[in-house]
Every structure is written in C-alpha cells, then in structure tokens.
Amino acid sequence: MNIVVCVKYVPDAQGDRGFTPDHTTDREAVDGLLSELDEYAVEAALQIVEAGEGAVTLLTMGPEDASAALKKGLQMGADKGVLITDEAIAGSDAVATSLVLAQAITKLGADTPVDLVLTGLASTDGSMSVVPAMLAERLGLPQVTFASELTVDGGTVTIRRDDAVASQTVQASLPAVVSVTDQINEPRYPSFKGIMAAKKKPVETWGLSDLDLDASQVGLDAAWTTVETVEARPPRSKGEVVTDAGEGGKALAAFLASRKFV
C-alpha cells in the first residue's frame, strides 16, 4: 500500500496571527507547525500500513520552513517526505495548491503507483476543505470525504461519515482521495526512537520546474479570488450583568428578544 499524505505548514493558532500588506497570511511573524488536523491523516495512514505493509510519503508545499511539518510527520513514523518550495508559489489559492499537489502526486506515482491519498479535514489557517475534491478531480480519482472511520480491504476503501442527524457508509475503489476528520483517531506522540529515526529518513525538495509547471500558473497573481481589505477583529466588549431583584426573568427575555433569539 503506497500512501501519500498531504500536510500543511501553518501559523501557530496560539500566536498573534496577521496579514502582510498584500493581504496574504503573515507566515514570518509567528511560529509555524504541522496543521493539527493533518496529524489525524498521518495517523490514519500509519495505522493502515502497520496493519499490512507499504509506505507513507508526506507531501507539502510552502517556504523552506515548511520542512518542519514533514519533520513532525516523519517523527510520528512516516517513511519519507517531499517539500515543494518555490518563490513563485507564495500566495497560491486552493486552485493553484491542488494543481501543484496533483502534479507532485503524479510524479510520486511514476515508479510505484499511489494507492491512497489522504488529507486532513481542512487546514487550520484557511479552513476551506476544498483541496481534497480539487485533487481528486485533477487526478481523475474517486473521492470520499469527512471520514470518521476508515478501512481498506483489497481494492476498496470504506468510510463512515457522520453528520448532525445520521451516519453514512461510503465506499470507493482504489486508488482514491480521502479526507479524514478529527474523530477518526488519536494521533500518536513522537517517541524518542521515532525522533532519532526521523533524522535519517529521506526528504526531497522540488521546485516548479520539477513538476513541469510555470510560475504563471501559481501564486497570488494567478489566484481566482482577491482579498481587497482586512480589518482586525474588534476587542471583546463586556457583557451586561443583570441583578435579579425579582425582574431578572423579564430582563433576560428582553435581551433575547432584542437579539431575535426568541
């Protein structure tokens, strides 16, 4: 089983995140790390391989610092990593991102066909959840998304998708693209042995030329959408305290009615 897991290097959500003058995410003013939602995809891939045989390759695109995302996944147990880095990809939207990743997955499968592509639910910085579907379309593969449970049996992948009122069981033939939620497992912490072993695992670095892509196809200028303005979130205001002197219920009802909750 040859599994590729797409992971992303994102700004730490605990930091003071902001934007650059061109309205893209400022990735230098705050520390970055492996998107925590992608850890569930890495763990799912490791469990599949450990139950049978195969290899897990981590794939990411971004600045050179994005190798930190690969490092964490390799420490968890993945076999190798690929970093796509090129100045031209800065500011790429989901459309361009899916193009770059699809080309990379195709290149990875040239020698050994890729059986399964796994992604997280969404990136913690963009939160769009659209790249898996775009990837599947570009690769010409079936997609099953938002998996809370995942099993692979022969040439079939089966997932359980949960929503607010019901659960669905969905099957697809391999190869396929699958996105997983944060309900699917509990990602492992890298062990000391895993940390030391990761230092010897191969990490390849590719540019756009390695993927037969042109700079005009990616980056901010090629984005399908434009952010025109950015405003800081207003500070949280103090809430209203109602002292119940017999009229508290009425005051609460009036407050809810003013907000159109009742």
PDB file of C-alpha atoms in Angstrom:
ATOM      1  CA  MET A   1       0.000   0.000   0.000  1.00  0.00           C
ATOM      2  CA  ASN A   2       1.605   3.221  -1.212  1.00  0.00           C
ATOM      3  CA  ILE A   3       0.010   6.133   0.668  1.00  0.00           C
ATOM      4  CA  VAL A   4       0.619   9.847   0.145  1.00  0.00           C
ATOM      5  CA  VAL A   5      -0.494  12.203   2.912  1.00  0.00           C
ATOM      6  CA  CYS A   6      -0.837  15.887   2.038  1.00  0.00           C
ATOM      7  CA  VAL A   7       0.116  18.039   5.017  1.00  0.00           C
ATOM      8  CA  LYS A   8       0.406  21.770   5.544  1.00  0.00           C
ATOM      9  CA  TYR A   9       2.743  24.070   7.437  1.00  0.00           C
ATOM     10  CA  VAL A  10       0.550  26.665   9.152  1.00  0.00           C
ATOM     11  CA  PRO A  11       0.996  29.569  11.587  1.00  0.00           C
ATOM     12  CA  ASP A  12       0.577  28.513  15.215  1.00  0.00           C
ATOM     13  CA  ALA A  13      -3.046  29.224  16.180  1.00  0.00           C
ATOM     14  CA  GLN A  14      -1.832  30.229  19.652  1.00  0.00           C
ATOM     15  CA  GLY A  15       0.248  33.052  18.189  1.00  0.00           C
ATOM     16  CA  ASP A  16      -0.791  36.550  17.174  1.00  0.00           C
ATOM     17  CA  ARG A  17      -1.600  35.843  13.541  1.00  0.00           C
ATOM     18  CA  GLY A  18      -1.925  38.606  10.985  1.00  0.00           C
ATOM     19  CA  PHE A  19      -1.616  39.574   7.327  1.00  0.00           C
ATOM     20  CA  THR A  20       1.045  41.057   5.079  1.00  0.00           C
ATOM     21  CA  PRO A  21       0.481  44.266   3.071  1.00  0.00           C
ATOM     22  CA  ASP A  22      -0.714  42.183   0.093  1.00  0.00           C
ATOM     23  CA  HIS A  23      -3.415  40.634   2.345  1.00  0.00           C
ATOM     24  CA  THR A  24      -1.866  37.176   2.480  1.00  0.00           C
ATOM     25  CA  THR A  25      -1.208  35.336   5.730  1.00  0.00           C
ATOM     26  CA  ASP A  26       1.901  36.580   7.506  1.00  0.00           C
ATOM     27  CA  ARG A  27       3.905  33.391   7.939  1.00  0.00           C
ATOM     28  CA  GLU A  28       7.056  35.047   9.285  1.00  0.00           C
ATOM     29  CA  ALA A  29       5.666  36.959  12.256  1.00  0.00           C
ATOM     30  CA  VAL A  30       4.550  33.815  14.080  1.00  0.00           C
ATOM     31  CA  ASP A  31       5.988  30.326  14.512  1.00  0.00           C
ATOM     32  CA  GLY A  32       4.716  27.618  12.175  1.00  0.00           C
ATOM     33  CA  LEU A  33       3.928  23.953  12.666  1.00  0.00           C
ATOM     34  CA  LEU A  34       2.199  20.928  11.161  1.00  0.00           C
ATOM     35  CA  SER A  35      -1.536  21.661  10.941  1.00  0.00           C
ATOM     36  CA  GLU A  36      -3.021  19.654  13.794  1.00  0.00           C
ATOM     37  CA  LEU A  37      -5.895  18.471  11.608  1.00  0.00           C
ATOM     38  CA  ASP A  38      -3.351  16.854   9.292  1.00  0.00           C
ATOM     39  CA  GLU A  39      -1.963  14.780  12.158  1.00  0.00           C
ATOM     40  CA  TYR A  40      -5.130  12.665  12.016  1.00  0.00           C
ATOM     41  CA  ALA A  41      -4.456  11.876   8.352  1.00  0.00           C
ATOM     42  CA  VAL A  42      -0.860  10.925   9.146  1.00  0.00           C
ATOM     43  CA  GLU A  43      -2.036   8.650  11.955  1.00  0.00           C
ATOM     44  CA  ALA A  44      -4.661   7.014   9.709  1.00  0.00           C
ATOM     45  CA  ALA A  45      -2.007   6.275   7.084  1.00  0.00           C
ATOM     46  CA  LEU A  46       0.366   4.806   9.665  1.00  0.00           C
ATOM     47  CA  GLN A  47      -2.338   2.535  11.054  1.00  0.00           C
ATOM     48  CA  ILE A  48      -3.187   1.214   7.576  1.00  0.00           C
ATOM     49  CA  VAL A  49       0.455   0.434   6.797  1.00  0.00           C
ATOM     50  CA  GLU A  50       1.106  -1.096  10.225  1.00  0.00           C
ATOM     51  CA  ALA A  51      -1.866  -3.424   9.735  1.00  0.00           C
ATOM     52  CA  GLY A  52      -0.418  -4.676   6.446  1.00  0.00           C
ATOM     53  CA  GLU A  53       2.521  -3.389   4.508  1.00  0.00           C
ATOM     54  CA  GLY A  54       3.538  -0.396   2.462  1.00  0.00           C
ATOM     55  CA  ALA A  55       4.962   3.078   2.865  1.00  0.00           C
ATOM     56  CA  VAL A  56       3.754   6.538   3.850  1.00  0.00           C
ATOM     57  CA  THR A  57       5.031   9.602   1.987  1.00  0.00           C
ATOM     58  CA  LEU A  58       4.331  13.089   3.311  1.00  0.00           C
ATOM     59  CA  LEU A  59       3.812  15.873   0.767  1.00  0.00           C
ATOM     60  CA  THR A  60       3.750  19.587   1.487  1.00  0.00           C
ATOM     61  CA  MET A  61       4.276  22.890  -0.323  1.00  0.00           C
ATOM     62  CA  GLY A  62       5.442  26.171   1.130  1.00  0.00           C
ATOM     63  CA  PRO A  63       8.602  28.005   2.194  1.00  0.00           C
ATOM     64  CA  GLU A  64      11.716  26.135   3.271  1.00  0.00           C
ATOM     65  CA  ASP A  65      10.489  26.306   6.868  1.00  0.00           C
ATOM     66  CA  ALA A  66       7.609  24.026   5.825  1.00  0.00           C
ATOM     67  CA  SER A  67      10.049  21.155   6.267  1.00  0.00           C
ATOM     68  CA  ALA A  68       9.061  21.380   9.947  1.00  0.00           C
ATOM     69  CA  ALA A  69       5.672  19.919   9.035  1.00  0.00           C
ATOM     70  CA  LEU A  70       7.388  16.996   7.355  1.00  0.00           C
ATOM     71  CA  LYS A  71       9.711  16.559  10.323  1.00  0.00           C
ATOM     72  CA  LYS A  72       6.808  16.090  12.737  1.00  0.00           C
ATOM     73  CA  GLY A  73       5.145  13.506  10.480  1.00  0.00           C
ATOM     74  CA  LEU A  74       8.412  11.626   9.988  1.00  0.00           C
ATOM     75  CA  GLN A  75       8.888  11.528  13.750  1.00  0.00           C
ATOM     76  CA  MET A  76       5.428  10.001  14.045  1.00  0.00           C
ATOM     77  CA  GLY A  77       6.520   7.200  11.714  1.00  0.00           C
ATOM     78  CA  ALA A  78       6.112   8.227   8.053  1.00  0.00           C
ATOM     79  CA  ASP A  79       8.777   6.884   5.714  1.00  0.00           C
ATOM     80  CA  LYS A  80       9.794   9.881   3.632  1.00  0.00           C
ATOM     81  CA  GLY A  81       8.840  13.432   2.770  1.00  0.00           C
ATOM     82  CA  VAL A  82       8.656  15.760  -0.210  1.00  0.00           C
ATOM     83  CA  LEU A  83       8.770  19.542   0.099  1.00  0.00           C
ATOM     84  CA  ILE A  84       7.701  21.656  -2.859  1.00  0.00           C
ATOM     85  CA  THR A  85       9.169  25.098  -2.425  1.00  0.00           C
ATOM     86  CA  ASP A  86       9.472  27.910  -4.931  1.00  0.00           C
ATOM     87  CA  GLU A  87       9.222  31.672  -4.556  1.00  0.00           C
ATOM     88  CA  ALA A  88       6.526  31.712  -7.228  1.00  0.00           C
ATOM     89  CA  ILE A  89       4.028  29.684  -5.161  1.00  0.00           C
ATOM     90  CA  ALA A  90       3.697  32.341  -2.443  1.00  0.00           C
ATOM     91  CA  GLY A  91       0.077  33.480  -2.226  1.00  0.00           C
ATOM     92  CA  SER A  92      -1.311  30.477  -4.111  1.00  0.00           C
ATOM     93  CA  ASP A  93      -5.014  29.813  -3.572  1.00  0.00           C
ATOM     94  CA  ALA A  94      -6.734  26.421  -3.273  1.00  0.00           C
ATOM     95  CA  VAL A  95      -6.933  26.041  -7.061  1.00  0.00           C
ATOM     96  CA  ALA A  96      -3.195  26.507  -7.545  1.00  0.00           C
ATOM     97  CA  THR A  97      -2.411  24.430  -4.468  1.00  0.00           C
ATOM     98  CA  SER A  98      -4.392  21.497  -5.835  1.00  0.00           C
ATOM     99  CA  LEU A  99      -2.575  21.826  -9.160  1.00  0.00           C
ATOM    100  CA  VAL A 100       0.866  21.679  -7.552  1.00  0.00           C
ATOM    101  CA  LEU A 101      -0.053  18.790  -5.254  1.00  0.00           C
ATOM    102  CA  ALA A 102      -1.656  16.817  -8.093  1.00  0.00           C
ATOM    103  CA  GLN A 103       1.444  17.184 -10.243  1.00  0.00           C
ATOM    104  CA  ALA A 104       3.607  16.067  -7.325  1.00  0.00           C
ATOM    105  CA  ILE A 105       1.419  13.025  -6.616  1.00  0.00           C
ATOM    106  CA  THR A 106       1.576  12.067 -10.282  1.00  0.00           C
ATOM    107  CA  LYS A 107       5.370  12.328 -10.150  1.00  0.00           C
ATOM    108  CA  LEU A 108       5.493  10.240  -6.971  1.00  0.00           C
ATOM    109  CA  GLY A 109       3.390   7.548  -8.632  1.00  0.00           C
ATOM    110  CA  ALA A 110       5.535   7.299 -11.749  1.00  0.00           C
ATOM    111  CA  ASP A 111       7.606   4.421 -10.349  1.00  0.00           C
ATOM    112  CA  THR A 112       5.263   2.992  -7.714  1.00  0.00           C
ATOM    113  CA  PRO A 113       1.549   3.735  -8.240  1.00  0.00           C
ATOM    114  CA  VAL A 114      -0.117   5.657  -5.412  1.00  0.00           C
ATOM    115  CA  ASP A 115      -2.933   3.609  -3.866  1.00  0.00           C
ATOM    116  CA  LEU A 116      -4.358   6.184  -1.486  1.00  0.00           C
ATOM    117  CA  VAL A 117      -4.136   9.950  -0.984  1.00  0.00           C
ATOM    118  CA  LEU A 118      -5.077  11.149   2.491  1.00  0.00           C
ATOM    119  CA  THR A 119      -5.712  14.686   3.719  1.00  0.00           C
ATOM    120  CA  GLY A 120      -6.993  16.292   6.867  1.00  0.00           C
ATOM    121  CA  LEU A 121     -10.412  17.822   7.319  1.00  0.00           C
ATOM    122  CA  ALA A 122      -9.117  21.291   6.445  1.00  0.00           C
ATOM    123  CA  SER A 123      -6.085  23.436   7.107  1.00  0.00           C
ATOM    124  CA  THR A 124      -6.228  25.396  10.350  1.00  0.00           C
ATOM    125  CA  ASP A 125      -5.288  28.642   8.597  1.00  0.00           C
ATOM    126  CA  GLY A 126      -7.569  28.501   5.534  1.00  0.00           C
ATOM    127  CA  SER A 127     -10.354  26.181   6.785  1.00  0.00           C
ATOM    128  CA  MET A 128     -11.767  25.715   3.265  1.00  0.00           C
ATOM    129  CA  SER A 129     -11.968  21.886   2.939  1.00  0.00           C
ATOM    130  CA  VAL A 130     -11.968  22.130  -0.866  1.00  0.00           C
ATOM    131  CA  VAL A 131      -8.476  20.939  -1.825  1.00  0.00           C
ATOM    132  CA  PRO A 132      -9.311  17.195  -1.495  1.00  0.00           C
ATOM    133  CA  ALA A 133     -12.138  17.496  -4.044  1.00  0.00           C
ATOM    134  CA  MET A 134      -9.950  19.535  -6.392  1.00  0.00           C
ATOM    135  CA  LEU A 135      -7.161  16.984  -6.034  1.00  0.00           C
ATOM    136  CA  ALA A 136      -9.489  14.113  -6.891  1.00  0.00           C
ATOM    137  CA  GLU A 137     -10.744  15.945  -9.965  1.00  0.00           C
ATOM    138  CA  ARG A 138      -7.250  16.712 -11.224  1.00  0.00           C
ATOM    139  CA  LEU A 139      -6.051  13.160 -10.603  1.00  0.00           C
ATOM    140  CA  GLY A 140      -9.190  11.580 -12.043  1.00  0.00           C
ATOM    141  CA  LEU A 141      -9.787   9.617  -8.840  1.00  0.00           C
ATOM    142  CA  PRO A 142     -12.898   8.928  -6.734  1.00  0.00           C
ATOM    143  CA  GLN A 143     -13.101  10.913  -3.514  1.00  0.00           C
ATOM    144  CA  VAL A 144     -14.673  10.128  -0.151  1.00  0.00           C
ATOM    145  CA  THR A 145     -14.564  12.927   2.368  1.00  0.00           C
ATOM    146  CA  PHE A 146     -15.021  13.719   6.066  1.00  0.00           C
ATOM    147  CA  ALA A 147     -14.213  10.187   7.202  1.00  0.00           C
ATOM    148  CA  SER A 148     -14.755   9.483  10.903  1.00  0.00           C
ATOM    149  CA  GLU A 149     -13.798   5.857  10.306  1.00  0.00           C
ATOM    150  CA  LEU A 150     -11.653   4.360   7.573  1.00  0.00           C
ATOM    151  CA  THR A 151     -10.896   0.813   6.465  1.00  0.00           C
ATOM    152  CA  VAL A 152      -9.090  -0.558   3.432  1.00  0.00           C
ATOM    153  CA  ASP A 153      -9.884  -4.044   2.183  1.00  0.00           C
ATOM    154  CA  GLY A 154      -8.267  -5.227  -1.019  1.00  0.00           C
ATOM    155  CA  GLY A 155      -9.070  -2.712  -3.712  1.00  0.00           C
ATOM    156  CA  THR A 156     -11.780  -0.880  -1.765  1.00  0.00           C
ATOM    157  CA  VAL A 157     -11.761   1.915   0.802  1.00  0.00           C
ATOM    158  CA  THR A 158     -14.775   2.263   3.125  1.00  0.00           C
ATOM    159  CA  ILE A 159     -15.505   5.248   5.330  1.00  0.00           C
ATOM    160  CA  ARG A 160     -18.141   6.310   7.826  1.00  0.00           C
ATOM    161  CA  ARG A 161     -19.228   9.917   7.533  1.00  0.00           C
ATOM    162  CA  ASP A 162     -21.091  11.425  10.487  1.00  0.00           C
ATOM    163  CA  ASP A 163     -23.320  14.477  10.436  1.00  0.00           C
ATOM    164  CA  ALA A 164     -25.722  16.030  12.923  1.00  0.00           C
ATOM    165  CA  VAL A 165     -28.549  13.556  12.350  1.00  0.00           C
ATOM    166  CA  ALA A 166     -27.143  10.411  10.718  1.00  0.00           C
ATOM    167  CA  SER A 167     -24.102   8.423   9.637  1.00  0.00           C
ATOM    168  CA  GLN A 168     -23.319   7.314   6.103  1.00  0.00           C
ATOM    169  CA  THR A 169     -21.151   4.433   4.927  1.00  0.00           C
ATOM    170  CA  VAL A 170     -19.420   5.241   1.650  1.00  0.00           C
ATOM    171  CA  GLN A 171     -17.190   3.007  -0.458  1.00  0.00           C
ATOM    172  CA  ALA A 172     -14.821   3.759  -3.309  1.00  0.00           C
ATOM    173  CA  SER A 173     -12.423   1.749  -5.401  1.00  0.00           C
ATOM    174  CA  LEU A 174      -8.712   2.368  -5.032  1.00  0.00           C
ATOM    175  CA  PRO A 175      -6.833   4.466  -5.855  1.00  0.00           C
ATOM    176  CA  ALA A 176      -8.831   7.227  -4.174  1.00  0.00           C
ATOM    177  CA  VAL A 177      -8.583  10.532  -2.337  1.00  0.00           C
ATOM    178  CA  VAL A 178      -9.869  10.503   1.252  1.00  0.00           C
ATOM    179  CA  SER A 179     -10.142  13.333   3.777  1.00  0.00           C
ATOM    180  CA  VAL A 180     -10.467  12.453   7.466  1.00  0.00           C
ATOM    181  CA  THR A 181     -11.910  14.311  10.444  1.00  0.00           C
ATOM    182  CA  ASP A 182     -10.537  14.765  13.944  1.00  0.00           C
ATOM    183  CA  GLN A 183     -12.871  11.996  15.157  1.00  0.00           C
ATOM    184  CA  ILE A 184     -11.082   9.214  13.302  1.00  0.00           C
ATOM    185  CA  ASN A 185      -8.263   8.527  15.771  1.00  0.00           C
ATOM    186  CA  GLU A 186      -5.914   9.944  18.375  1.00  0.00           C
ATOM    187  CA  PRO A 187      -2.601  10.933  16.731  1.00  0.00           C
ATOM    188  CA  ARG A 188       0.440   9.445  18.426  1.00  0.00           C
ATOM    189  CA  TYR A 189       3.158  11.492  20.051  1.00  0.00           C
ATOM    190  CA  PRO A 190       6.594  11.006  18.503  1.00  0.00           C
ATOM    191  CA  SER A 191       8.683   8.674  20.642  1.00  0.00           C
ATOM    192  CA  PHE A 192      12.387   9.245  21.300  1.00  0.00           C
ATOM    193  CA  LYS A 193      13.104   6.371  18.919  1.00  0.00           C
ATOM    194  CA  GLY A 194      10.882   7.980  16.280  1.00  0.00           C
ATOM    195  CA  ILE A 195      12.582  11.359  16.708  1.00  0.00           C
ATOM    196  CA  MET A 196      16.017   9.846  16.238  1.00  0.00           C
ATOM    197  CA  ALA A 197      14.913   7.680  13.293  1.00  0.00           C
ATOM    198  CA  ALA A 198      13.405  10.697  11.502  1.00  0.00           C
ATOM    199  CA  LYS A 199      16.848  12.258  11.171  1.00  0.00           C
ATOM    200  CA  LYS A 200      17.845   9.527   8.712  1.00  0.00           C
ATOM    201  CA  LYS A 201      14.662   9.490   6.646  1.00  0.00           C
ATOM    202  CA  PRO A 202      14.826  10.969   3.132  1.00  0.00           C
ATOM    203  CA  VAL A 203      13.281  14.362   2.357  1.00  0.00           C
ATOM    204  CA  GLU A 204      13.291  15.547  -1.246  1.00  0.00           C
ATOM    205  CA  THR A 205      12.908  19.183  -2.281  1.00  0.00           C
ATOM    206  CA  TRP A 206      11.229  20.008  -5.576  1.00  0.00           C
ATOM    207  CA  GLY A 207      10.589  23.244  -7.413  1.00  0.00           C
ATOM    208  CA  LEU A 208       8.021  24.110 -10.051  1.00  0.00           C
ATOM    209  CA  SER A 209      10.395  23.058 -12.820  1.00  0.00           C
ATOM    210  CA  ASP A 210      10.493  19.538 -11.352  1.00  0.00           C
ATOM    211  CA  LEU A 211       6.722  19.368 -11.812  1.00  0.00           C
ATOM    212  CA  ASP A 212       6.625  20.859 -15.320  1.00  0.00           C
ATOM    213  CA  LEU A 213       4.709  23.865 -14.006  1.00  0.00           C
ATOM    214  CA  ASP A 214       5.124  27.519 -14.885  1.00  0.00           C
ATOM    215  CA  ALA A 215       5.181  30.381 -12.395  1.00  0.00           C
ATOM    216  CA  SER A 216       2.216  31.963 -14.189  1.00  0.00           C
ATOM    217  CA  GLN A 217       0.006  29.052 -13.038  1.00  0.00           C
ATOM    218  CA  VAL A 218       0.507  29.669  -9.319  1.00  0.00           C
ATOM    219  CA  GLY A 219       0.992  32.446  -6.826  1.00  0.00           C
ATOM    220  CA  LEU A 220      -1.035  35.494  -5.885  1.00  0.00           C
ATOM    221  CA  ASP A 221      -1.387  36.825  -9.431  1.00  0.00           C
ATOM    222  CA  ALA A 222      -2.957  33.533 -10.578  1.00  0.00           C
ATOM    223  CA  ALA A 223      -5.432  33.353  -7.679  1.00  0.00           C
ATOM    224  CA  TRP A 224      -9.098  33.140  -8.634  1.00  0.00           C
ATOM    225  CA  THR A 225     -10.110  35.389  -5.745  1.00  0.00           C
ATOM    226  CA  THR A 226      -8.703  38.615  -4.300  1.00  0.00           C
ATOM    227  CA  VAL A 227      -8.791  39.903  -0.729  1.00  0.00           C
ATOM    228  CA  GLU A 228      -9.442  43.635  -1.021  1.00  0.00           C
ATOM    229  CA  THR A 229      -9.459  44.725   2.618  1.00  0.00           C
ATOM    230  CA  VAL A 230      -8.535  43.302   6.002  1.00  0.00           C
ATOM    231  CA  GLU A 231      -9.682  44.570   9.391  1.00  0.00           C
ATOM    232  CA  ALA A 232      -8.635  43.448  12.844  1.00  0.00           C
ATOM    233  CA  ARG A 233     -11.318  41.792  14.928  1.00  0.00           C
ATOM    234  CA  PRO A 234     -12.765  44.344  17.389  1.00  0.00           C
ATOM    235  CA  PRO A 235     -11.927  43.796  21.049  1.00  0.00           C
ATOM    236  CA  ARG A 236     -14.432  41.807  23.044  1.00  0.00           C
ATOM    237  CA  SER A 237     -16.827  44.056  24.931  1.00  0.00           C
ATOM    238  CA  LYS A 238     -18.027  43.481  28.451  1.00  0.00           C
ATOM    239  CA  GLY A 239     -21.306  41.686  28.852  1.00  0.00           C
ATOM    240  CA  GLU A 240     -24.329  43.121  30.628  1.00  0.00           C
ATOM    241  CA  VAL A 241     -24.812  41.988  34.211  1.00  0.00           C
ATOM    242  CA  VAL A 242     -28.423  41.769  35.367  1.00  0.00           C
ATOM    243  CA  THR A 243     -29.004  41.756  39.105  1.00  0.00           C
ATOM    244  CA  ASP A 244     -32.084  39.697  39.810  1.00  0.00           C
ATOM    245  CA  ALA A 245     -34.299  41.647  42.143  1.00  0.00           C
ATOM    246  CA  GLY A 246     -37.450  39.903  41.004  1.00  0.00           C
ATOM    247  CA  GLU A 247     -37.341  41.164  37.409  1.00  0.00           C
ATOM    248  CA  GLY A 248     -34.387  39.089  36.166  1.00  0.00           C
ATOM    249  CA  GLY A 249     -36.520  36.829  34.005  1.00  0.00           C
ATOM    250  CA  LYS A 250     -38.075  39.773  32.209  1.00  0.00           C
ATOM    251  CA  ALA A 251     -34.672  41.352  31.648  1.00  0.00           C
ATOM    252  CA  LEU A 252     -33.338  38.092  30.193  1.00  0.00           C
ATOM    253  CA  ALA A 253     -36.355  37.720  27.907  1.00  0.00           C
ATOM    254  CA  ALA A 254     -35.972  41.311  26.719  1.00  0.00           C
ATOM    255  CA  PHE A 255     -32.308  40.744  25.977  1.00  0.00           C
ATOM    256  CA  LEU A 256     -33.009  37.578  23.964  1.00  0.00           C
ATOM    257  CA  ALA A 257     -35.817  39.316  22.095  1.00  0.00           C
ATOM    258  CA  SER A 258     -33.543  42.233  21.206  1.00  0.00           C
ATOM    259  CA  ARG A 259     -31.114  39.767  19.629  1.00  0.00           C
ATOM    260  CA  LYS A 260     -34.006  37.969  17.885  1.00  0.00           C
ATOM    261  CA  PHE A 261     -33.350  34.702  19.708  1.00  0.00           C
ATOM    262  CA  VAL A 262     -36.963  34.486  20.831  1.00  0.00           C
TER     263      VAL A 262
END
